CSV table of C-alpha atoms and ligand atoms in Angstrom, one decimal:
chain,number,residue,atom,x,y,z
N,1301,MET,CA,20.0,-8.5,-26.4
N,1302,SER,CA,22.5,-10.0,-28.8
N,1303,ALA,CA,20.8,-13.5,-28.6
N,1304,ASP,CA,19.9,-13.7,-32.1
N,1305,HIS,CA,22.9,-15.6,-33.3
N,1306,ASN,CA,21.6,-18.1,-30.6
N,1307,SER,CA,19.2,-20.5,-32.0
N,1308,ASP,CA,17.9,-22.0,-28.6
N,1309,ARG,CA,16.2,-19.5,-26.5
N,1310,TRP,CA,15.5,-22.3,-24.3
N,1311,SER,CA,18.7,-23.6,-23.4
N,1312,ARG,CA,20.7,-23.4,-20.3
N,1313,GLU,CA,23.5,-21.8,-22.4
N,1314,HIS,CA,21.1,-18.8,-23.2
N,1315,ALA,CA,20.5,-18.4,-19.2
N,1316,ARG,CA,24.3,-18.2,-19.0
N,1317,GLU,CA,24.4,-15.6,-21.5
N,1318,LEU,CA,21.8,-13.7,-19.7
N,1319,ASP,CA,24.0,-13.8,-16.5
N,1320,GLN,CA,26.9,-12.6,-18.2
N,1321,GLN,CA,24.8,-9.6,-19.2
N,1322,ASP,CA,23.5,-8.9,-15.8
N,1323,PRO,CA,25.1,-5.6,-14.1
N,1324,LEU,CA,24.2,-6.8,-10.7
N,1325,SER,CA,26.1,-10.1,-10.8
N,1326,GLY,CA,28.5,-9.3,-8.7
N,1327,PHE,CA,26.1,-8.8,-5.3
N,1328,ARG,CA,25.6,-12.4,-5.4
N,1329,ASP,CA,29.0,-13.4,-4.0
N,1330,GLU,CA,28.4,-11.0,-1.3
N,1331,PHE,CA,25.7,-13.6,0.1
N,1332,TYR,CA,26.0,-16.8,1.7
N,1333,LEU,CA,24.5,-19.4,-0.4
N,1334,ASN,CA,24.2,-23.2,0.0
N,1335,LYS,CA,25.8,-24.5,-3.0
N,1336,ASP,CA,23.4,-27.5,-3.3
N,1337,VAL,CA,20.6,-25.3,-3.1
N,1338,ILE,CA,18.5,-22.9,-5.2
N,1339,TYR,CA,17.0,-20.5,-2.9
N,1340,PHE,CA,13.6,-19.2,-4.4
N,1341,ASP,CA,12.1,-18.0,-1.0
N,1342,GLY,CA,13.9,-14.6,-0.7
N,1343,ASN,CA,10.2,-13.0,-0.4
N,1344,SER,CA,9.7,-14.8,3.0
N,1345,LEU,CA,13.2,-14.6,4.5
N,1346,GLY,CA,15.9,-13.2,2.5
N,1347,LEU,CA,19.4,-14.5,2.7
N,1348,LEU,CA,22.2,-13.5,5.0
N,1349,SER,CA,24.9,-11.2,3.2
N,1350,LYS,CA,28.6,-10.7,4.4
N,1351,ARG,CA,28.1,-7.1,4.9
N,1352,ALA,CA,25.1,-7.8,7.4
N,1353,GLU,CA,27.2,-10.3,9.2
N,1354,GLN,CA,30.0,-7.7,9.3
N,1355,SER,CA,27.7,-5.2,10.8
N,1356,VAL,CA,26.5,-7.3,13.4
N,1357,GLN,CA,29.9,-8.2,14.4
N,1358,GLU,CA,30.7,-4.4,14.4
N,1359,VAL,CA,27.6,-3.8,16.9
N,1360,MET,CA,28.8,-6.6,19.1
N,1361,ASP,CA,32.3,-5.2,19.2
N,1362,SER,CA,30.7,-1.9,20.3
N,1363,TRP,CA,28.9,-3.7,23.0
N,1364,LYS,CA,32.3,-5.5,23.9
N,1365,ARG,CA,34.1,-2.3,23.9
N,1366,TYR,CA,31.9,0.3,25.1
N,1367,GLY,CA,29.2,-1.3,27.5
N,1368,ILE,CA,26.8,1.4,28.2
N,1369,ASP,CA,28.8,4.0,26.1
N,1370,GLY,CA,27.9,2.3,23.0
N,1371,TRP,CA,24.6,4.2,23.1
N,1372,THR,CA,26.7,7.4,21.8
N,1373,SER,CA,30.1,5.7,21.0
N,1374,GLY,CA,31.6,3.8,18.4
N,1375,GLU,CA,30.7,3.6,14.9
N,1376,HIS,CA,27.2,2.9,15.0
N,1377,PRO,CA,25.9,4.7,18.1
N,1378,TRP,CA,22.7,2.8,19.1
N,1379,TYR,CA,20.8,6.0,20.2
N,1380,TYR,CA,20.8,7.3,16.7
N,1381,MET,CA,20.4,3.8,14.7
N,1382,ALA,CA,16.6,4.0,14.1
N,1383,GLU,CA,16.8,7.3,12.7
N,1384,THR,CA,20.1,6.6,10.7
N,1385,LEU,CA,19.0,3.4,9.2
N,1386,GLY,CA,15.3,5.5,8.5
N,1387,ASN,CA,17.6,7.7,6.5
N,1388,LEU,CA,19.3,4.8,4.5
N,1389,SER,CA,15.7,3.7,3.8
N,1390,ALA,CA,14.2,6.7,2.5
N,1391,THR,CA,15.6,6.2,-1.4
N,1392,LEU,CA,13.7,2.9,-1.4
N,1393,LEU,CA,10.3,4.8,-0.5
N,1394,GLY,CA,10.8,8.1,-2.3
N,1395,ALA,CA,10.5,9.6,1.2
N,1396,GLY,CA,12.5,12.6,2.9
N,1397,GLN,CA,14.8,11.3,5.4
N,1398,GLU,CA,12.8,12.4,8.6
N,1399,GLU,CA,9.6,10.6,7.5
N,1400,VAL,CA,11.2,7.3,7.8
N,1401,VAL,CA,12.2,5.5,11.2
N,1402,ILE,CA,13.3,1.8,11.6
N,1403,THR,CA,11.3,0.4,14.6
N,1404,GLY,CA,9.0,-2.3,15.6
N,1405,SER,CA,7.6,-4.8,13.3
N,1406,THR,CA,4.8,-5.1,10.7
N,1407,THR,CA,2.2,-5.9,13.0
N,1408,VAL,CA,3.2,-3.4,15.9
N,1409,ASN,CA,3.7,-0.6,13.5
N,1410,LEU,CA,0.3,-1.2,11.8
N,1411,HIS,CA,-1.2,-1.0,15.6
N,1412,GLN,CA,1.0,2.2,16.4
N,1413,LEU,CA,-0.2,3.9,13.2
N,1414,VAL,CA,-3.7,3.0,13.3
N,1415,ALA,CA,-4.1,4.1,16.8
N,1416,ALA,CA,-2.8,7.5,15.7
N,1417,PHE,CA,-4.4,7.8,12.4
N,1418,TYR,CA,-8.1,6.1,13.1
N,1419,GLN,CA,-10.1,9.0,14.7
N,1420,PRO,CA,-13.5,7.8,14.1
N,1421,ASN,CA,-15.8,10.8,13.9
N,1422,GLY,CA,-19.5,11.3,13.2
N,1423,ASN,CA,-20.5,9.1,10.4
N,1424,ARG,CA,-16.9,8.2,9.5
N,1425,THR,CA,-16.3,5.2,12.0
N,1426,LYS,CA,-15.3,2.3,9.6
N,1427,ILE,CA,-12.0,0.9,8.5
N,1428,LEU,CA,-11.7,-0.2,4.7
N,1429,ALA,CA,-9.2,-3.2,4.0
N,1430,ASP,CA,-9.6,-6.1,1.6
N,1431,GLU,CA,-10.5,-9.8,1.7
N,1432,LEU,CA,-6.6,-10.8,0.6
N,1433,ASN,CA,-4.4,-9.3,3.1
N,1434,PHE,CA,-2.3,-11.2,5.3
N,1435,PRO,CA,-4.1,-12.2,8.5
N,1436,SER,CA,-2.1,-10.5,10.9
N,1437,ASP,CA,-3.0,-7.0,9.5
N,1438,ILE,CA,-6.7,-8.0,9.6
N,1439,TYR,CA,-6.3,-9.3,13.5
N,1440,ALA,CA,-4.8,-5.9,14.2
N,1441,LEU,CA,-7.6,-3.7,12.5
N,1442,GLN,CA,-10.4,-5.7,14.1
N,1443,SER,CA,-8.7,-5.5,17.7
N,1444,GLN,CA,-8.0,-1.7,17.1
N,1445,LEU,CA,-11.8,-1.3,16.0
N,1446,ARG,CA,-12.5,-3.2,19.4
N,1447,GLN,CA,-10.2,-0.7,21.2
N,1448,LYS,CA,-12.0,2.0,20.3
N,1449,GLY,CA,-15.4,0.5,21.2
N,1450,TYR,CA,-16.6,-0.7,17.6
N,1451,GLU,CA,-17.8,-4.0,16.3
N,1452,PRO,CA,-15.4,-5.5,13.5
N,1453,ASN,CA,-17.7,-7.3,11.9
N,1454,GLU,CA,-19.8,-4.0,11.0
N,1455,HIS,CA,-17.0,-1.7,11.1
N,1456,LEU,CA,-14.3,-3.4,9.0
N,1457,VAL,CA,-15.1,-3.6,5.2
N,1458,GLN,CA,-13.1,-6.0,3.4
N,1459,VAL,CA,-13.3,-5.4,-0.3
N,1460,LYS,CA,-14.2,-8.5,-2.2
N,1461,SER,CA,-11.8,-9.9,-5.1
N,1462,THR,CA,-13.6,-11.7,-7.9
N,1463,ASP,CA,-11.3,-14.1,-8.7
N,1464,GLY,CA,-9.8,-14.6,-5.4
N,1465,LYS,CA,-6.3,-13.5,-6.6
N,1466,THR,CA,-6.3,-9.9,-7.4
N,1467,LEU,CA,-8.0,-6.8,-6.4
N,1468,ASP,CA,-9.7,-4.1,-8.6
N,1469,GLU,CA,-8.9,-0.6,-7.6
N,1470,GLU,CA,-12.6,0.4,-9.1
N,1471,ALA,CA,-14.1,-2.1,-6.4
N,1472,ILE,CA,-12.0,-0.5,-3.8
N,1473,ILE,CA,-12.8,2.8,-5.0
N,1474,ALA,CA,-16.2,2.0,-4.8
N,1475,GLU,CA,-16.1,1.4,-1.2
N,1476,MET,CA,-14.8,4.7,-0.3
N,1477,SER,CA,-18.0,5.9,1.3
N,1478,ASP,CA,-18.5,8.7,3.6
N,1479,GLU,CA,-18.6,6.2,6.4
N,1480,ILE,CA,-14.9,5.4,5.9
N,1481,ALA,CA,-12.4,7.2,8.3
N,1482,LEU,CA,-9.2,5.0,7.2
N,1483,ILE,CA,-8.2,2.8,4.6
N,1484,VAL,CA,-5.1,0.3,5.1
N,1485,LEU,CA,-4.1,-1.9,2.2
N,1486,PRO,CA,-1.3,-3.8,1.0
N,1487,SER,CA,1.3,-2.6,-1.6
N,1488,VAL,CA,1.8,-5.9,-3.2
N,1489,LEU,CA,-0.2,-8.9,-2.4
N,1490,TYR,CA,1.3,-11.5,-0.7
N,1491,ARG,CA,0.0,-14.4,-2.7
N,1492,SER,CA,-0.6,-13.2,-6.2
N,1493,GLY,CA,2.2,-10.7,-6.0
N,1494,GLN,CA,-0.2,-8.2,-7.3
N,1495,ILE,CA,1.0,-4.5,-7.2
N,1496,ILE,CA,-1.9,-2.1,-6.1
N,1497,ASP,CA,-2.0,1.3,-7.7
N,1498,MET,CA,-1.0,3.3,-4.7
N,1499,LYS,CA,-1.1,6.7,-6.4
N,1500,ARG,CA,-4.5,6.1,-7.7
N,1501,LEU,CA,-6.0,4.8,-4.5
N,1502,THR,CA,-4.3,7.7,-2.5
N,1503,GLU,CA,-5.7,10.3,-4.8
N,1504,ALA,CA,-9.0,8.7,-4.7
N,1505,ALA,CA,-9.2,8.5,-0.8
N,1506,HIS,CA,-8.0,12.1,-0.2
N,1507,SER,CA,-10.8,13.3,-2.7
N,1508,ARG,CA,-13.4,11.7,-0.6
N,1509,GLY,CA,-11.6,13.2,2.7
N,1510,ILE,CA,-10.1,9.8,3.8
N,1511,LEU,CA,-6.6,8.9,5.1
N,1512,ILE,CA,-4.8,6.0,3.4
N,1513,GLY,CA,-1.9,4.0,4.7
N,1514,PHE,CA,-0.1,1.1,3.0
N,1515,ASP,CA,1.8,-2.3,4.2
N,1516,LEU,CA,4.9,-2.4,2.2
N,1517,CYS,CA,6.1,-6.1,3.1
N,1518,HIS,CA,6.1,-7.2,-0.2
N,1519,SER,CA,7.2,-4.3,-2.1
N,1520,ILE,CA,9.7,-2.9,0.1
N,1521,GLY,CA,13.4,-3.7,-1.8
N,1522,ALA,CA,11.7,-5.1,-4.7
N,1523,VAL,CA,9.6,-2.3,-6.2
N,1524,PRO,CA,10.4,1.4,-6.1
N,1525,HIS,CA,7.9,3.7,-4.5
N,1526,GLN,CA,7.4,7.2,-4.5
N,1527,LEU,CA,5.3,7.9,-1.2
N,1528,ASP,CA,5.8,11.6,-1.3
N,1529,GLU,CA,4.6,12.1,-4.6
N,1530,TRP,CA,1.8,9.9,-4.0
N,1531,GLY,CA,0.8,11.8,-0.9
N,1532,VAL,CA,0.5,8.5,0.9
N,1533,ASP,CA,-0.5,9.1,4.6
N,1534,PHE,CA,1.3,6.5,6.3
N,1535,ALA,CA,3.2,3.1,5.8
N,1536,PHE,CA,4.8,0.3,7.3
N,1537,TRP,CA,6.8,-3.0,6.6
N,1538,CYS,CA,9.2,-5.9,7.6
N,1539,THR,CA,12.9,-5.8,6.7
N,1540,TYR,CA,13.4,-9.7,6.6
N,1541,LYS,CA,11.8,-10.2,3.4
N,1542,HIS,CA,13.5,-8.7,0.3
N,1543,LEU,CA,15.8,-6.2,2.7
N,1544,ASN,CA,17.6,-9.3,3.9
N,1545,GLY,CA,17.7,-8.1,7.5
N,1546,GLY,CA,17.3,-11.6,9.0
N,1547,PRO,CA,14.8,-13.6,11.1
N,1548,GLY,CA,12.8,-11.2,13.3
N,1549,SER,CA,14.6,-8.1,12.2
N,1550,VAL,CA,13.4,-4.6,12.9
N,1551,GLY,CA,10.6,-3.2,10.7
N,1552,GLY,CA,10.2,0.3,9.5
N,1553,LEU,CA,7.4,3.0,9.2
N,1554,TYR,CA,6.7,6.1,7.2
N,1555,VAL,CA,4.8,9.2,8.0
N,1556,ASN,CA,4.2,11.9,5.8
N,1557,ARG,CA,5.7,15.0,6.9
N,1558,ARG,CA,2.0,16.7,6.6
N,1559,HIS,CA,1.3,14.6,9.9
N,1560,PHE,CA,4.5,15.5,11.8
N,1561,GLY,CA,3.3,16.6,15.3
N,1562,LYS,CA,0.5,14.1,15.3
N,1563,ALA,CA,0.8,12.3,18.8
N,1564,PRO,CA,1.8,8.6,18.3
N,1565,GLY,CA,-1.3,6.2,19.2
N,1566,LEU,CA,1.0,4.4,21.5
N,1567,ALA,CA,3.7,6.6,23.1
N,1568,GLY,CA,6.9,5.5,25.2
N,1569,TRP,CA,9.9,7.3,25.9
N,1570,PHE,CA,11.5,6.7,22.6
N,1571,SER,CA,8.6,8.8,21.2
N,1572,SER,CA,10.6,11.6,22.6
N,1573,ASP,CA,12.6,14.4,21.0
N,1574,LYS,CA,16.0,13.0,21.4
N,1575,GLU,CA,17.4,16.2,23.2
N,1576,LYS,CA,14.6,16.1,25.8
N,1577,GLN,CA,14.4,12.1,26.3
N,1578,PHE,CA,16.6,12.2,29.2
N,1579,ASP,CA,15.1,15.0,31.1
N,1580,MET,CA,12.7,12.4,32.4
N,1581,GLU,CA,9.8,14.6,32.3
N,1582,HIS,CA,6.4,13.1,32.9
N,1583,THR,CA,5.2,15.2,30.1
N,1584,LEU,CA,6.1,13.7,26.4
N,1585,THR,CA,7.8,16.0,24.1
N,1586,PRO,CA,7.4,14.0,20.9
N,1587,ALA,CA,10.2,14.0,18.2
N,1588,SER,CA,9.0,16.3,15.5
N,1589,THR,CA,9.5,13.7,12.6
N,1590,ALA,CA,8.4,10.0,12.1
N,1591,GLY,CA,10.5,9.1,15.1
N,1592,ALA,CA,7.7,10.1,17.4
N,1593,PHE,CA,6.1,6.7,16.4
N,1594,GLN,CA,8.8,4.6,18.4
N,1595,ILE,CA,7.9,3.2,21.7
N,1596,GLY,CA,10.7,1.8,23.7
N,1597,THR,CA,14.5,0.8,23.5
N,1598,PRO,CA,15.1,-0.2,20.0
N,1599,HIS,CA,16.0,-3.8,19.5
N,1600,ILE,CA,19.8,-3.0,18.5
N,1601,LEU,CA,21.0,-6.4,17.7
N,1602,SER,CA,18.1,-7.2,15.5
N,1603,MET,CA,18.5,-3.9,13.6
N,1604,ALA,CA,22.2,-4.2,13.2
N,1605,PRO,CA,22.3,-6.6,10.1
N,1606,LEU,CA,20.2,-3.7,8.3
N,1607,ILE,CA,23.3,-1.5,8.2
N,1608,GLY,CA,25.1,-3.7,6.0
N,1609,SER,CA,22.0,-4.7,4.0
N,1610,LEU,CA,20.7,-1.3,3.2
N,1611,ASN,CA,24.2,-0.3,2.1
N,1612,MET,CA,24.0,-2.8,-0.5
N,1613,PHE,CA,20.6,-1.6,-1.7
N,1614,GLU,CA,22.0,2.1,-1.8
N,1615,GLU,CA,25.0,0.7,-3.9
N,1616,ALA,CA,22.6,-1.5,-6.3
N,1617,GLY,CA,19.9,1.1,-6.9
N,1618,MET,CA,16.3,0.4,-6.6
N,1619,ASP,CA,16.0,1.0,-10.6
N,1620,ARG,CA,18.4,-1.7,-11.3
N,1621,ILE,CA,17.0,-4.0,-8.9
N,1622,ARG,CA,13.5,-3.5,-10.1
N,1623,SER,CA,14.7,-3.9,-13.8
N,1624,LYS,CA,16.4,-7.2,-13.0
N,1625,SER,CA,13.8,-8.7,-11.0
N,1626,LEU,CA,11.1,-8.2,-13.8
N,1627,GLN,CA,13.7,-9.9,-16.3
N,1628,LEU,CA,14.0,-12.7,-14.1
N,1629,THR,CA,10.1,-13.1,-13.5
N,1630,ASP,CA,9.8,-12.5,-17.2
N,1631,TYR,CA,12.2,-15.2,-17.9
N,1632,LEU,CA,10.6,-17.6,-15.5
N,1633,LEU,CA,7.2,-17.1,-16.8
N,1634,TYR,CA,8.5,-17.7,-20.3
N,1635,LEU,CA,10.0,-20.9,-19.7
N,1636,ILE,CA,7.1,-22.1,-17.3
N,1637,ASP,CA,4.9,-21.4,-20.7
N,1638,HIS,CA,7.4,-23.5,-22.7
N,1639,PHE,CA,8.2,-26.4,-20.4
N,1640,LEU,CA,5.0,-26.7,-18.3
N,1641,ALA,CA,2.3,-26.4,-20.5
N,1642,GLY,CA,0.0,-29.1,-20.3
N,1643,TYR,CA,0.7,-30.0,-16.5
N,1644,HIS,CA,-2.1,-27.9,-15.3
N,1645,PHE,CA,-0.6,-25.1,-13.6
N,1646,THR,CA,-2.2,-21.7,-13.4
N,1647,VAL,CA,-0.1,-18.7,-13.5
N,1648,ALA,CA,-1.9,-16.7,-10.9
N,1649,ASN,CA,0.4,-13.6,-10.7
N,1650,PRO,CA,-0.5,-10.4,-13.1
N,1651,LEU,CA,1.4,-10.4,-16.1
N,1652,MET,CA,1.7,-6.7,-16.9
N,1653,HIS,CA,4.9,-5.4,-15.6
N,1654,LYS,CA,3.0,-2.4,-13.9
N,1655,ALA,CA,1.1,-4.8,-11.8
N,1656,ARG,CA,3.6,-7.5,-11.1
N,1657,GLY,CA,5.7,-7.7,-7.8
N,1658,GLY,CA,8.7,-9.6,-7.3
N,1659,HIS,CA,7.5,-13.2,-7.5
N,1660,VAL,CA,5.7,-15.6,-9.5
N,1661,PHE,CA,2.7,-17.5,-7.9
N,1662,LEU,CA,1.6,-20.8,-9.4
N,1663,GLU,CA,-1.6,-22.5,-8.5
N,1664,HIS,CA,-1.8,-26.5,-9.0
N,1665,GLU,CA,-4.1,-28.8,-6.8
N,1666,GLU,CA,-1.0,-31.0,-5.9
N,1667,ALA,CA,1.0,-27.7,-4.9
N,1668,VAL,CA,2.0,-29.1,-1.5
N,1669,ARG,CA,3.3,-32.1,-2.7
N,1670,ILE,CA,5.1,-30.4,-5.3
N,1671,CYS,CA,6.9,-28.1,-3.0
N,1672,LYS,CA,7.8,-31.3,-1.2
N,1673,ALA,CA,9.4,-32.7,-4.4
N,1674,LEU,CA,11.2,-29.2,-5.1
N,1675,LYS,CA,12.6,-29.0,-1.6
N,1676,GLU,CA,13.9,-32.6,-1.9
N,1677,ALA,CA,15.5,-31.8,-5.3
N,1678,GLY,CA,17.4,-28.8,-3.7
N,1679,VAL,CA,15.0,-25.9,-4.7
N,1680,VAL,CA,13.5,-23.9,-1.9
N,1681,PRO,CA,9.8,-22.5,-2.9
N,1682,ASP,CA,7.4,-21.2,-0.8
N,1683,PHE,CA,4.1,-23.1,-0.5
N,1684,ARG,CA,1.1,-21.1,0.2
N,1685,SER,CA,-2.3,-22.9,1.5
N,1686,PRO,CA,-4.2,-24.5,-0.1
N,1687,ASN,CA,-2.9,-24.8,-3.6
N,1688,GLY,CA,-0.1,-21.9,-4.3
N,1689,ILE,CA,3.4,-21.9,-5.2
N,1690,ARG,CA,5.5,-18.8,-4.7
N,1691,LEU,CA,8.6,-18.6,-6.7
N,1692,ALA,CA,10.8,-15.4,-6.1
N,1693,PRO,CA,14.1,-15.1,-8.0
N,1694,VAL,CA,15.8,-12.3,-6.0
N,1695,ALA,CA,17.9,-9.6,-7.9
N,1696,LEU,CA,20.4,-9.4,-5.6
N,1697,TYR,CA,21.4,-13.0,-5.4
N,1698,ASN,CA,19.6,-15.4,-7.9
N,1699,THR,CA,20.5,-15.9,-11.3
N,1700,PHE,CA,19.0,-16.8,-14.7
N,1701,GLU,CA,20.8,-19.9,-14.9
N,1702,GLU,CA,19.0,-20.9,-11.5
N,1703,VAL,CA,15.5,-19.9,-13.1
N,1704,TRP,CA,16.3,-22.1,-15.9
N,1705,GLN,CA,17.1,-24.9,-13.5
N,1706,VAL,CA,14.2,-24.7,-11.2
N,1707,VAL,CA,11.8,-24.9,-14.2
N,1708,ASP,CA,13.9,-27.8,-15.5
N,1709,ILE,CA,13.6,-29.5,-12.2
N,1710,LEU,CA,9.9,-28.7,-12.1
N,1711,HIS,CA,9.6,-30.2,-15.5
N,1712,THR,CA,11.2,-33.7,-14.3
N,1713,ILE,CA,9.1,-33.8,-11.2
N,1714,MET,CA,5.9,-33.2,-13.5
N,1715,VAL,CA,6.9,-35.7,-16.0
N,1716,GLU,CA,8.1,-38.5,-13.5
N,1717,GLU,CA,5.3,-37.7,-11.0
N,1718,ARG,CA,7.7,-37.8,-8.6
N,1719,TYR,CA,5.3,-35.3,-6.2
N,1720,LYS,CA,3.3,-38.6,-5.6
N,1721,GLN,CA,5.6,-40.1,-3.3
N,1722,PHE,CA,5.0,-37.3,-0.6
N,1723,GLU,CA,2.1,-36.9,1.8
N,1724,LYS,CA,-0.6,-34.3,1.2
N,1725,LYS,CA,-0.3,-32.1,4.0
N,1726,ARG,CA,1.5,-28.9,4.7
N,1727,GLU,CA,4.2,-28.6,7.4
N,1728,VAL,CA,3.8,-26.4,10.4
N,1729,ILE,CA,5.9,-23.7,8.6
N,1730,ALA,CA,4.7,-23.3,5.1
K,3287,PLP,C1,5.1,-10.9,6.3
K,3287,PLP,C2,4.0,-10.0,6.5
K,3287,PLP,C3,3.5,-9.7,7.7
K,3287,PLP,C4,4.3,-10.1,8.9
K,3287,PLP,O1,4.0,-9.2,10.1
K,3287,PLP,P1,5.3,-9.3,11.2
K,3287,PLP,O2,4.6,-8.4,12.3
K,3287,PLP,O3,6.5,-9.0,10.6
K,3287,PLP,O4,5.3,-10.7,11.6
K,3287,PLP,C5,2.4,-8.9,8.2
K,3287,PLP,N1,1.5,-8.5,6.9
K,3287,PLP,C6,2.1,-8.9,5.6
K,3287,PLP,C7,1.4,-8.1,4.5
K,3287,PLP,C8,3.3,-9.5,5.4
K,3287,PLP,O5,3.4,-9.6,4.1
């Protein structure tokens, strides 16, 4: 960086210089940004891009124009869209194209995969998870255990966190006993943003004869993956966070090719080999790829934004996205350290690049009210009960200058104690 001649590394001017050197800066113009708002919540719901809007329009047009023939005609034939978009996602995952399919949702895909991969046998009847995961994953695992006749209190092992924020890989490995049949963990923790070492845990699991799958909701589109190289058994994710697929956009799943041929846990006619599906036989011939883990008719209209959105990821490249994301969070942490020292914030995300996901996590006992004050000042953060503030500067559409502004606004809120005019109570959606 040629900023040596710039005496003030904490100035807004310096932030603008960083923006000028940003190779991804052109993508910002492709998104719909409200000019009065700084959006730092792309890890909950990514923003709409013009390309995503365009692809929705194209799919609507093919419905308008072709009716039922849209399944096989037009620019994006619906019948193949789950597979086509899976192919387009493969580079984000370090996966082969046939190992990925766009289908279902995080929770549905978790159910589907656990129904297939959790095969209690002899002494191995337990599922290993953690105590920091998103509740939906835990509810799904509990109900999957009940489906197979096991009591979750005894058969779901949740690794403890010593600091309530992060997980220690040693502690996870220590729980990999010969009673564990399956492990399901997040790749990046949704609160602290800690990246879990998937390679190391996969090796440890496999050397003990245990299958392992990961929830990639907070890593896909933010952090590169090498699922094939690491040998992960399966993975699943949503596409409305870093992938900007829109509210309720269709999720995705990965099945390592060594498991091709495994029967889907929850079968349906879209599990079929595509050539055979319309033979309408009562004996299912599953697809020979990850496509076998689909269930019913794909939600085409909720998949359509991904055509445009994934295309942008392809163009931007995961390495450049990760590199800018780390620069943004580095810069945010650096400014927080400088401007907010003395205001009782605790930085609760890992500092090492290797363990830091796409967002910064601050803890403060006034977090609820500080988030309300931020919103009033035109900043969209993400409050996480009871005391967490997630700030996600997103590589494709946020700027270094916005990072500077957010810290400046936060500083003013603290100096003027502006948060005190709000009620200390979270909203229904927080
Ligand atoms: C966002 C998120 C979910 C949401 O699940 P849906 O089925 O998409 O509603 C689940 N798990 C994790 C870890 C998440 O971050």
